DNA sequence: CAGCATCCAAAACGATACTG
DNA sequence: CAGTATCGTTTTGGATGCTG
């Protein structure tokens, strides 16, 4: 409590509280849903778009870039024609599984 | 995957996926921080405002009302002068502790 | 103390159209 | 396929001032 937030040279928030860190790294509601999908395995852009109902390409791209920047997902491009892009989780990202699993439990219990 | 979202008679989203349920119930970033505080025990409005740095009275009220509506927190008013209001967690709210705890672990490990 | 009301700025998001 | 670009709407939330 009483955590401090300061800005670094990139004008990005440097958050001291652990919970804020997680929220900052995940970023948005969409990211949770992306994670939910990627825990099941590697997915392509269009697969994510289909699985996460209601997400626009823009929102999906934004969320994926955010997660990539925070070292949660890896973007792999295969130079085929047409291009194939796959998204997978880093170890840091895999480690979020416990949180998402707990959320699933809670949702199943109280939803 | 492929969860459906429909609207009920109150035009509120009825979400089928467990994770979406949790996100819907919690509602916002502020709610996570409110929960963080309330797991430590009952808190008053002003205590929450002081503990959660950067939150405006409006944002705090909004988040508390939201959590109240979803049966996560209880608002108790003591008719003293001046008024005293305490916020505490319901059992449903207490049950979110595992999630927040996992978030703390992750934040401590990777932050 | 514990808010509510108002106003306004910024950010998030949806729809749509287009590209390498 | 995997996006980007643009536009407009919605949501969010900060600032401020007021009240029982």
mmCIF file of C-alpha atoms (C1' of nucleotides) in Angstrom:
data_model
loop_
_atom_site.group_PDB
_atom_site.id
_atom_site.type_symbol
_atom_site.label_atom_id
_atom_site.label_comp_id
_atom_site.label_asym_id
_atom_site.label_seq_id
_atom_site.Cartn_x
_atom_site.Cartn_y
_atom_site.Cartn_z
ATOM 1 C CA UNK A 1 0.000 0.000 0.000
ATOM 2 C CA UNK A 2 1.087 3.496 -0.681
ATOM 3 C CA UNK A 3 2.998 2.271 -3.699
ATOM 4 C CA UNK A 4 4.660 4.863 -5.802
ATOM 5 C CA UNK A 5 4.328 5.239 -9.530
ATOM 6 C CA UNK A 6 6.901 7.262 -11.390
ATOM 7 C CA UNK A 7 7.566 7.837 -15.043
ATOM 8 C CA UNK A 8 10.724 6.701 -16.751
ATOM 9 C CA UNK A 9 12.463 8.271 -19.720
ATOM 10 C CA UNK A 10 10.027 6.659 -22.144
ATOM 11 C CA UNK A 11 7.076 8.240 -20.356
ATOM 12 C CA UNK A 12 5.851 4.812 -19.464
ATOM 13 C CA UNK A 13 4.585 4.070 -16.054
ATOM 14 C CA UNK A 14 6.950 2.230 -13.803
ATOM 15 C CA UNK A 15 4.713 0.585 -11.318
ATOM 16 C CA UNK A 16 5.898 -0.618 -7.974
ATOM 17 C CA UNK A 17 2.963 -2.729 -6.813
ATOM 18 C CA UNK A 18 3.005 -6.314 -8.034
ATOM 19 C CA UNK A 19 -0.627 -6.302 -8.974
ATOM 20 C CA UNK A 20 -0.275 -3.146 -10.973
ATOM 21 C CA UNK A 21 2.658 -4.727 -12.737
ATOM 22 C CA UNK A 22 0.543 -7.630 -13.845
ATOM 23 C CA UNK A 23 -2.289 -5.390 -14.956
ATOM 24 C CA UNK A 24 0.149 -3.189 -16.811
ATOM 25 C CA UNK A 25 1.760 -6.120 -18.591
ATOM 26 C CA UNK A 26 -1.511 -7.704 -19.563
ATOM 27 C CA UNK A 27 -2.948 -4.383 -20.516
ATOM 28 C CA UNK A 28 -6.545 -5.065 -21.454
ATOM 29 C CA UNK A 29 -9.454 -7.429 -21.382
ATOM 30 C CA UNK A 30 -8.524 -8.722 -24.812
ATOM 31 C CA UNK A 31 -5.133 -9.818 -23.577
ATOM 32 C CA UNK A 32 -6.719 -12.117 -21.037
ATOM 33 C CA UNK A 33 -8.681 -13.743 -23.801
ATOM 34 C CA UNK A 34 -5.646 -14.002 -26.050
ATOM 35 C CA UNK A 35 -3.815 -15.711 -23.221
ATOM 36 C CA UNK A 36 -6.719 -18.073 -22.730
ATOM 37 C CA UNK A 37 -6.323 -19.136 -26.358
ATOM 38 C CA UNK A 38 -2.555 -19.357 -26.402
ATOM 39 C CA UNK A 39 -2.418 -21.624 -23.367
ATOM 40 C CA UNK A 40 -4.065 -24.186 -25.622
ATOM 41 C CA UNK A 41 -1.146 -23.888 -28.001
ATOM 42 C CA UNK A 42 0.275 -21.844 -30.850
ATOM 43 C CA UNK A 43 -2.303 -19.871 -32.801
ATOM 44 C CA UNK A 44 -2.410 -17.828 -35.963
ATOM 45 C CA UNK A 45 -3.854 -14.343 -36.226
ATOM 46 C CA UNK A 46 -7.022 -15.476 -37.916
ATOM 47 C CA UNK A 47 -7.511 -18.297 -35.446
ATOM 48 C CA UNK A 48 -7.353 -15.853 -32.584
ATOM 49 C CA UNK A 49 -9.766 -13.569 -34.340
ATOM 50 C CA UNK A 50 -12.233 -16.386 -34.780
ATOM 51 C CA UNK A 51 -11.832 -17.738 -31.260
ATOM 52 C CA UNK A 52 -12.185 -14.401 -29.539
ATOM 53 C CA UNK A 53 -15.600 -13.348 -30.588
ATOM 54 C CA UNK A 54 -16.136 -9.655 -31.020
ATOM 55 C CA UNK A 55 -12.526 -8.597 -31.369
ATOM 56 C CA UNK A 56 -11.640 -6.313 -34.244
ATOM 57 C CA UNK A 57 -8.373 -6.701 -36.152
ATOM 58 C CA UNK A 58 -7.223 -3.426 -34.674
ATOM 59 C CA UNK A 59 -7.923 -4.384 -31.086
ATOM 60 C CA UNK A 60 -6.314 -7.767 -31.642
ATOM 61 C CA UNK A 61 -3.207 -6.279 -33.208
ATOM 62 C CA UNK A 62 -2.922 -3.685 -30.457
ATOM 63 C CA UNK A 63 -3.190 -6.294 -27.737
ATOM 64 C CA UNK A 64 -0.737 -8.653 -29.426
ATOM 65 C CA UNK A 65 1.822 -5.889 -29.910
ATOM 66 C CA UNK A 66 1.423 -4.915 -26.295
ATOM 67 C CA UNK A 67 1.975 -8.460 -25.102
ATOM 68 C CA UNK A 68 4.923 -8.826 -27.451
ATOM 69 C CA UNK A 69 6.520 -5.672 -26.097
ATOM 70 C CA UNK A 70 6.168 -7.003 -22.579
ATOM 71 C CA UNK A 71 7.755 -10.293 -23.520
ATOM 72 C CA UNK A 72 4.636 -12.383 -23.033
ATOM 73 C CA UNK A 73 4.062 -13.587 -26.573
ATOM 74 C CA UNK A 74 6.369 -14.374 -29.461
ATOM 75 C CA UNK A 75 5.465 -13.504 -33.015
ATOM 76 C CA UNK A 76 6.912 -15.814 -35.627
ATOM 77 C CA UNK A 77 6.632 -14.967 -39.294
ATOM 78 C CA UNK A 78 6.954 -17.653 -41.932
ATOM 79 C CA UNK A 79 7.909 -16.100 -45.276
ATOM 80 C CA UNK A 80 5.501 -18.188 -47.291
ATOM 81 C CA UNK A 81 2.949 -16.925 -49.753
ATOM 82 C CA UNK A 82 0.677 -15.855 -48.321
ATOM 83 C CA UNK A 83 2.465 -15.008 -45.115
ATOM 84 C CA UNK A 84 1.905 -17.152 -42.081
ATOM 85 C CA UNK A 85 2.250 -15.694 -38.611
ATOM 86 C CA UNK A 86 2.122 -17.663 -35.426
ATOM 87 C CA UNK A 87 1.772 -16.486 -31.883
ATOM 88 C CA UNK A 88 3.071 -18.405 -28.903
ATOM 89 C CA UNK A 89 3.841 -17.779 -25.274
ATOM 90 C CA UNK A 90 7.195 -17.068 -23.707
ATOM 91 C CA UNK A 91 8.099 -18.674 -20.425
ATOM 92 C CA UNK A 92 7.024 -15.470 -18.721
ATOM 93 C CA UNK A 93 3.732 -15.766 -20.522
ATOM 94 C CA UNK A 94 3.287 -19.446 -19.690
ATOM 95 C CA UNK A 95 3.727 -18.479 -16.092
ATOM 96 C CA UNK A 96 0.527 -16.467 -16.202
ATOM 97 C CA UNK A 97 -1.366 -19.705 -16.568
ATOM 98 C CA UNK A 98 -1.888 -20.067 -12.829
ATOM 99 C CA UNK A 99 -3.658 -16.730 -12.712
ATOM 100 C CA UNK A 100 -5.910 -17.508 -15.656
ATOM 101 C CA UNK A 101 -6.623 -20.942 -14.223
ATOM 102 C CA UNK A 102 -7.690 -19.422 -10.925
ATOM 103 C CA UNK A 103 -9.935 -17.053 -12.803
ATOM 104 C CA UNK A 104 -11.540 -19.987 -14.575
ATOM 105 C CA UNK A 105 -12.148 -21.764 -11.283
ATOM 106 C CA UNK A 106 -13.727 -18.709 -9.748
ATOM 107 C CA UNK A 107 -15.869 -18.073 -12.791
ATOM 108 C CA UNK A 108 -17.062 -21.657 -12.815
ATOM 109 C CA UNK A 109 -17.875 -21.524 -9.112
ATOM 110 C CA UNK A 110 -19.631 -18.191 -8.920
ATOM 111 C CA UNK A 111 -20.617 -17.359 -12.488
ATOM 112 C CA UNK B 1 -13.621 -20.892 -27.291
ATOM 113 C CA UNK B 2 -16.445 -19.659 -29.394
ATOM 114 C CA UNK B 3 -18.269 -18.455 -26.314
ATOM 115 C CA UNK B 4 -21.429 -16.525 -26.900
ATOM 116 C CA UNK B 5 -22.357 -13.203 -25.409
ATOM 117 C CA UNK B 6 -25.968 -12.140 -25.353
ATOM 118 C CA UNK B 7 -27.821 -9.272 -23.759
ATOM 119 C CA UNK B 8 -30.424 -9.738 -21.075
ATOM 120 C CA UNK B 9 -33.436 -7.553 -20.366
ATOM 121 C CA UNK B 10 -31.305 -5.021 -18.497
ATOM 122 C CA UNK B 11 -29.038 -4.608 -21.519
ATOM 123 C CA UNK B 12 -26.204 -6.021 -19.496
ATOM 124 C CA UNK B 13 -23.839 -8.446 -20.989
ATOM 125 C CA UNK B 14 -24.373 -12.029 -20.022
ATOM 126 C CA UNK B 15 -21.044 -13.605 -20.595
ATOM 127 C CA UNK B 16 -20.571 -17.300 -21.014
ATOM 128 C CA UNK B 17 -16.813 -17.694 -20.703
ATOM 129 C CA UNK B 18 -15.527 -18.007 -17.143
ATOM 130 C CA UNK B 19 -12.708 -15.581 -17.663
ATOM 131 C CA UNK B 20 -14.995 -13.000 -19.125
ATOM 132 C CA UNK B 21 -17.257 -13.460 -16.131
ATOM 133 C CA UNK B 22 -14.452 -12.631 -13.767
ATOM 134 C CA UNK B 23 -13.354 -9.634 -15.800
ATOM 135 C CA UNK B 24 -16.923 -8.449 -15.992
ATOM 136 C CA UNK B 25 -17.457 -8.764 -12.259
ATOM 137 C CA UNK B 26 -14.222 -7.050 -11.358
ATOM 138 C CA UNK B 27 -14.780 -4.457 -13.988
ATOM 139 C CA UNK B 28 -11.666 -2.314 -13.987
ATOM 140 C CA UNK B 29 -8.109 -1.903 -12.894
ATOM 141 C CA UNK B 30 -9.260 0.065 -9.869
ATOM 142 C CA UNK B 31 -11.283 -2.867 -8.630
ATOM 143 C CA UNK B 32 -8.199 -5.053 -8.488
ATOM 144 C CA UNK B 33 -6.537 -2.466 -6.297
ATOM 145 C CA UNK B 34 -9.590 -2.108 -4.101
ATOM 146 C CA UNK B 35 -9.593 -5.853 -3.631
ATOM 147 C CA UNK B 36 -5.914 -5.771 -2.752
ATOM 148 C CA UNK B 37 -6.745 -3.369 0.059
ATOM 149 C CA UNK B 38 -9.854 -5.113 1.319
ATOM 150 C CA UNK B 39 -8.106 -8.458 1.678
ATOM 151 C CA UNK B 40 -6.158 -6.768 4.443
ATOM 152 C CA UNK B 41 -9.384 -6.025 6.232
ATOM 153 C CA UNK B 42 -12.309 -3.628 6.390
ATOM 154 C CA UNK B 43 -11.569 -0.160 5.044
ATOM 155 C CA UNK B 44 -13.250 3.209 4.949
ATOM 156 C CA UNK B 45 -13.703 5.311 1.825
ATOM 157 C CA UNK B 46 -10.951 7.731 2.722
ATOM 158 C CA UNK B 47 -8.591 4.931 3.645
ATOM 159 C CA UNK B 48 -9.055 3.366 0.242
ATOM 160 C CA UNK B 49 -8.528 6.704 -1.412
ATOM 161 C CA UNK B 50 -5.272 7.191 0.429
ATOM 162 C CA UNK B 51 -4.051 3.639 -0.135
ATOM 163 C CA UNK B 52 -4.808 3.566 -3.834
ATOM 164 C CA UNK B 53 -2.655 6.334 -5.113
ATOM 165 C CA UNK B 54 -3.995 8.240 -8.053
ATOM 166 C CA UNK B 55 -7.634 7.271 -7.740
ATOM 167 C CA UNK B 56 -10.201 10.040 -7.884
ATOM 168 C CA UNK B 57 -13.316 9.976 -5.689
ATOM 169 C CA UNK B 58 -15.395 9.408 -8.797
ATOM 170 C CA UNK B 59 -13.394 6.448 -10.020
ATOM 171 C CA UNK B 60 -13.367 4.977 -6.540
ATOM 172 C CA UNK B 61 -17.104 5.378 -6.105
ATOM 173 C CA UNK B 62 -17.797 3.926 -9.526
ATOM 174 C CA UNK B 63 -15.642 0.895 -8.853
ATOM 175 C CA UNK B 64 -17.103 0.332 -5.386
ATOM 176 C CA UNK B 65 -20.668 0.555 -6.694
ATOM 177 C CA UNK B 66 -19.803 -1.885 -9.417
ATOM 178 C CA UNK B 67 -18.323 -4.362 -6.966
ATOM 179 C CA UNK B 68 -21.291 -3.905 -4.669
ATOM 180 C CA UNK B 69 -23.715 -4.618 -7.486
ATOM 181 C CA UNK B 70 -21.867 -7.811 -8.269
ATOM 182 C CA UNK B 71 -21.953 -8.915 -4.661
ATOM 183 C CA UNK B 72 -18.223 -8.642 -4.076
ATOM 184 C CA UNK B 73 -18.153 -5.918 -1.453
ATOM 185 C CA UNK B 74 -20.527 -4.875 1.278
ATOM 186 C CA UNK B 75 -21.114 -1.249 2.112
ATOM 187 C CA UNK B 76 -21.979 -0.583 5.722
ATOM 188 C CA UNK B 77 -23.139 2.850 6.811
ATOM 189 C CA UNK B 78 -22.894 3.905 10.456
ATOM 190 C CA UNK B 79 -25.329 6.743 11.144
ATOM 191 C CA UNK B 80 -22.896 8.742 13.197
ATOM 192 C CA UNK B 81 -22.010 12.376 12.695
ATOM 193 C CA UNK B 82 -20.201 12.621 10.472
ATOM 194 C CA UNK B 83 -21.192 9.495 8.655
ATOM 195 C CA UNK B 84 -18.878 6.514 8.690
ATOM 196 C CA UNK B 85 -18.899 4.036 5.838
ATOM 197 C CA UNK B 86 -17.044 0.772 5.814
ATOM 198 C CA UNK B 87 -16.318 -1.559 2.942
ATOM 199 C CA UNK B 88 -15.732 -5.253 3.377
ATOM 200 C CA UNK B 89 -15.678 -8.360 1.245
ATOM 201 C CA UNK B 90 -18.433 -10.914 0.806
ATOM 202 C CA UNK B 91 -17.581 -14.585 0.693
ATOM 203 C CA UNK B 92 -17.678 -14.358 -3.072
ATOM 204 C CA UNK B 93 -15.242 -11.495 -2.830
ATOM 205 C CA UNK B 94 -12.952 -13.281 -0.400
ATOM 206 C CA UNK B 95 -12.789 -16.081 -2.881
ATOM 207 C CA UNK B 96 -11.030 -13.831 -5.340
ATOM 208 C CA UNK B 97 -8.044 -13.807 -3.039
ATOM 209 C CA UNK B 98 -6.406 -16.749 -4.789
ATOM 210 C CA UNK B 99 -6.395 -14.848 -8.055
ATOM 211 C CA UNK B 100 -4.939 -11.705 -6.533
ATOM 212 C CA UNK B 101 -2.388 -13.769 -4.665
ATOM 213 C CA UNK B 102 -1.266 -15.433 -7.869
ATOM 214 C CA UNK B 103 -0.960 -12.031 -9.468
ATOM 215 C CA UNK B 104 1.250 -10.894 -6.619
ATOM 216 C CA UNK B 105 3.473 -13.935 -7.006
ATOM 217 C CA UNK B 106 3.842 -13.377 -10.713
ATOM 218 C CA UNK B 107 4.525 -9.695 -10.269
ATOM 219 C CA UNK B 108 7.156 -10.394 -7.668
ATOM 220 C CA UNK B 109 8.815 -13.005 -9.870
ATOM 221 C CA UNK B 110 8.828 -11.177 -13.178
ATOM 222 C CA UNK B 111 8.293 -7.522 -12.327
ATOM 223 C "C1'" DC C 1 -16.562 12.188 6.067
ATOM 224 C "C1'" DA C 2 -18.389 10.265 1.971
ATOM 225 C "C1'" DG C 3 -19.697 11.076 -1.598
ATOM 226 C "C1'" DC C 4 -22.608 13.221 -6.064
ATOM 227 C "C1'" DA C 5 -22.917 16.392 -10.146
ATOM 228 C "C1'" DT C 6 -20.920 18.482 -13.909
ATOM 229 C "C1'" DC C 7 -17.701 19.205 -17.441
ATOM 230 C "C1'" DC C 8 -14.274 17.846 -20.283
ATOM 231 C "C1'" DA C 9 -10.033 15.375 -22.152
ATOM 232 C "C1'" DA C 10 -7.983 11.152 -23.314
ATOM 233 C "C1'" DA C 11 -8.051 6.491 -24.334
ATOM 234 C "C1'" DA C 12 -10.210 2.349 -25.975
ATOM 235 C "C1'" DC C 13 -12.748 0.250 -29.252
ATOM 236 C "C1'" DG C 14 -15.854 -1.011 -33.566
ATOM 237 C "C1'" DA C 15 -16.585 -0.605 -38.433
ATOM 238 C "C1'" DT C 16 -14.888 -0.307 -42.659
ATOM 239 C "C1'" DA C 17 -11.765 -0.158 -46.367
ATOM 240 C "C1'" DC C 18 -7.469 -1.041 -48.222
ATOM 241 C "C1'" DT C 19 -2.462 -3.355 -48.871
ATOM 242 C "C1'" DG C 20 2.014 -6.386 -49.296
ATOM 243 C "C1'" DC D 1 -3.354 -14.129 -44.755
ATOM 244 C "C1'" DA D 2 -2.172 -10.612 -41.666
ATOM 245 C "C1'" DG D 3 -2.442 -6.884 -40.952
ATOM 246 C "C1'" DT D 4 -2.575 -1.050 -41.429
ATOM 247 C "C1'" DA D 5 -5.213 3.317 -41.881
ATOM 248 C "C1'" DT D 6 -8.876 6.152 -40.927
ATOM 249 C "C1'" DC D 7 -13.010 7.648 -38.798
ATOM 250 C "C1'" DG D 8 -16.269 8.092 -35.386
ATOM 251 C "C1'" DT D 9 -18.314 6.468 -31.152
ATOM 252 C "C1'" DT D 10 -18.145 4.970 -26.511
ATOM 253 C "C1'" DT D 11 -16.063 4.547 -22.281
ATOM 254 C "C1'" DT D 12 -13.154 6.046 -18.754
ATOM 255 C "C1'" DG D 13 -11.586 8.929 -15.690
ATOM 256 C "C1'" DG D 14 -9.381 13.452 -13.871
ATOM 257 C "C1'" DA D 15 -10.631 18.120 -12.002
ATOM 258 C "C1'" DT D 16 -13.505 20.792 -9.475
ATOM 259 C "C1'" DG D 17 -17.121 22.311 -6.620
ATOM 260 C "C1'" DC D 18 -20.949 21.265 -3.730
ATOM 261 C "C1'" DT D 19 -23.895 18.665 -0.016
ATOM 262 C "C1'" DG D 20 -26.101 15.842 3.976
#
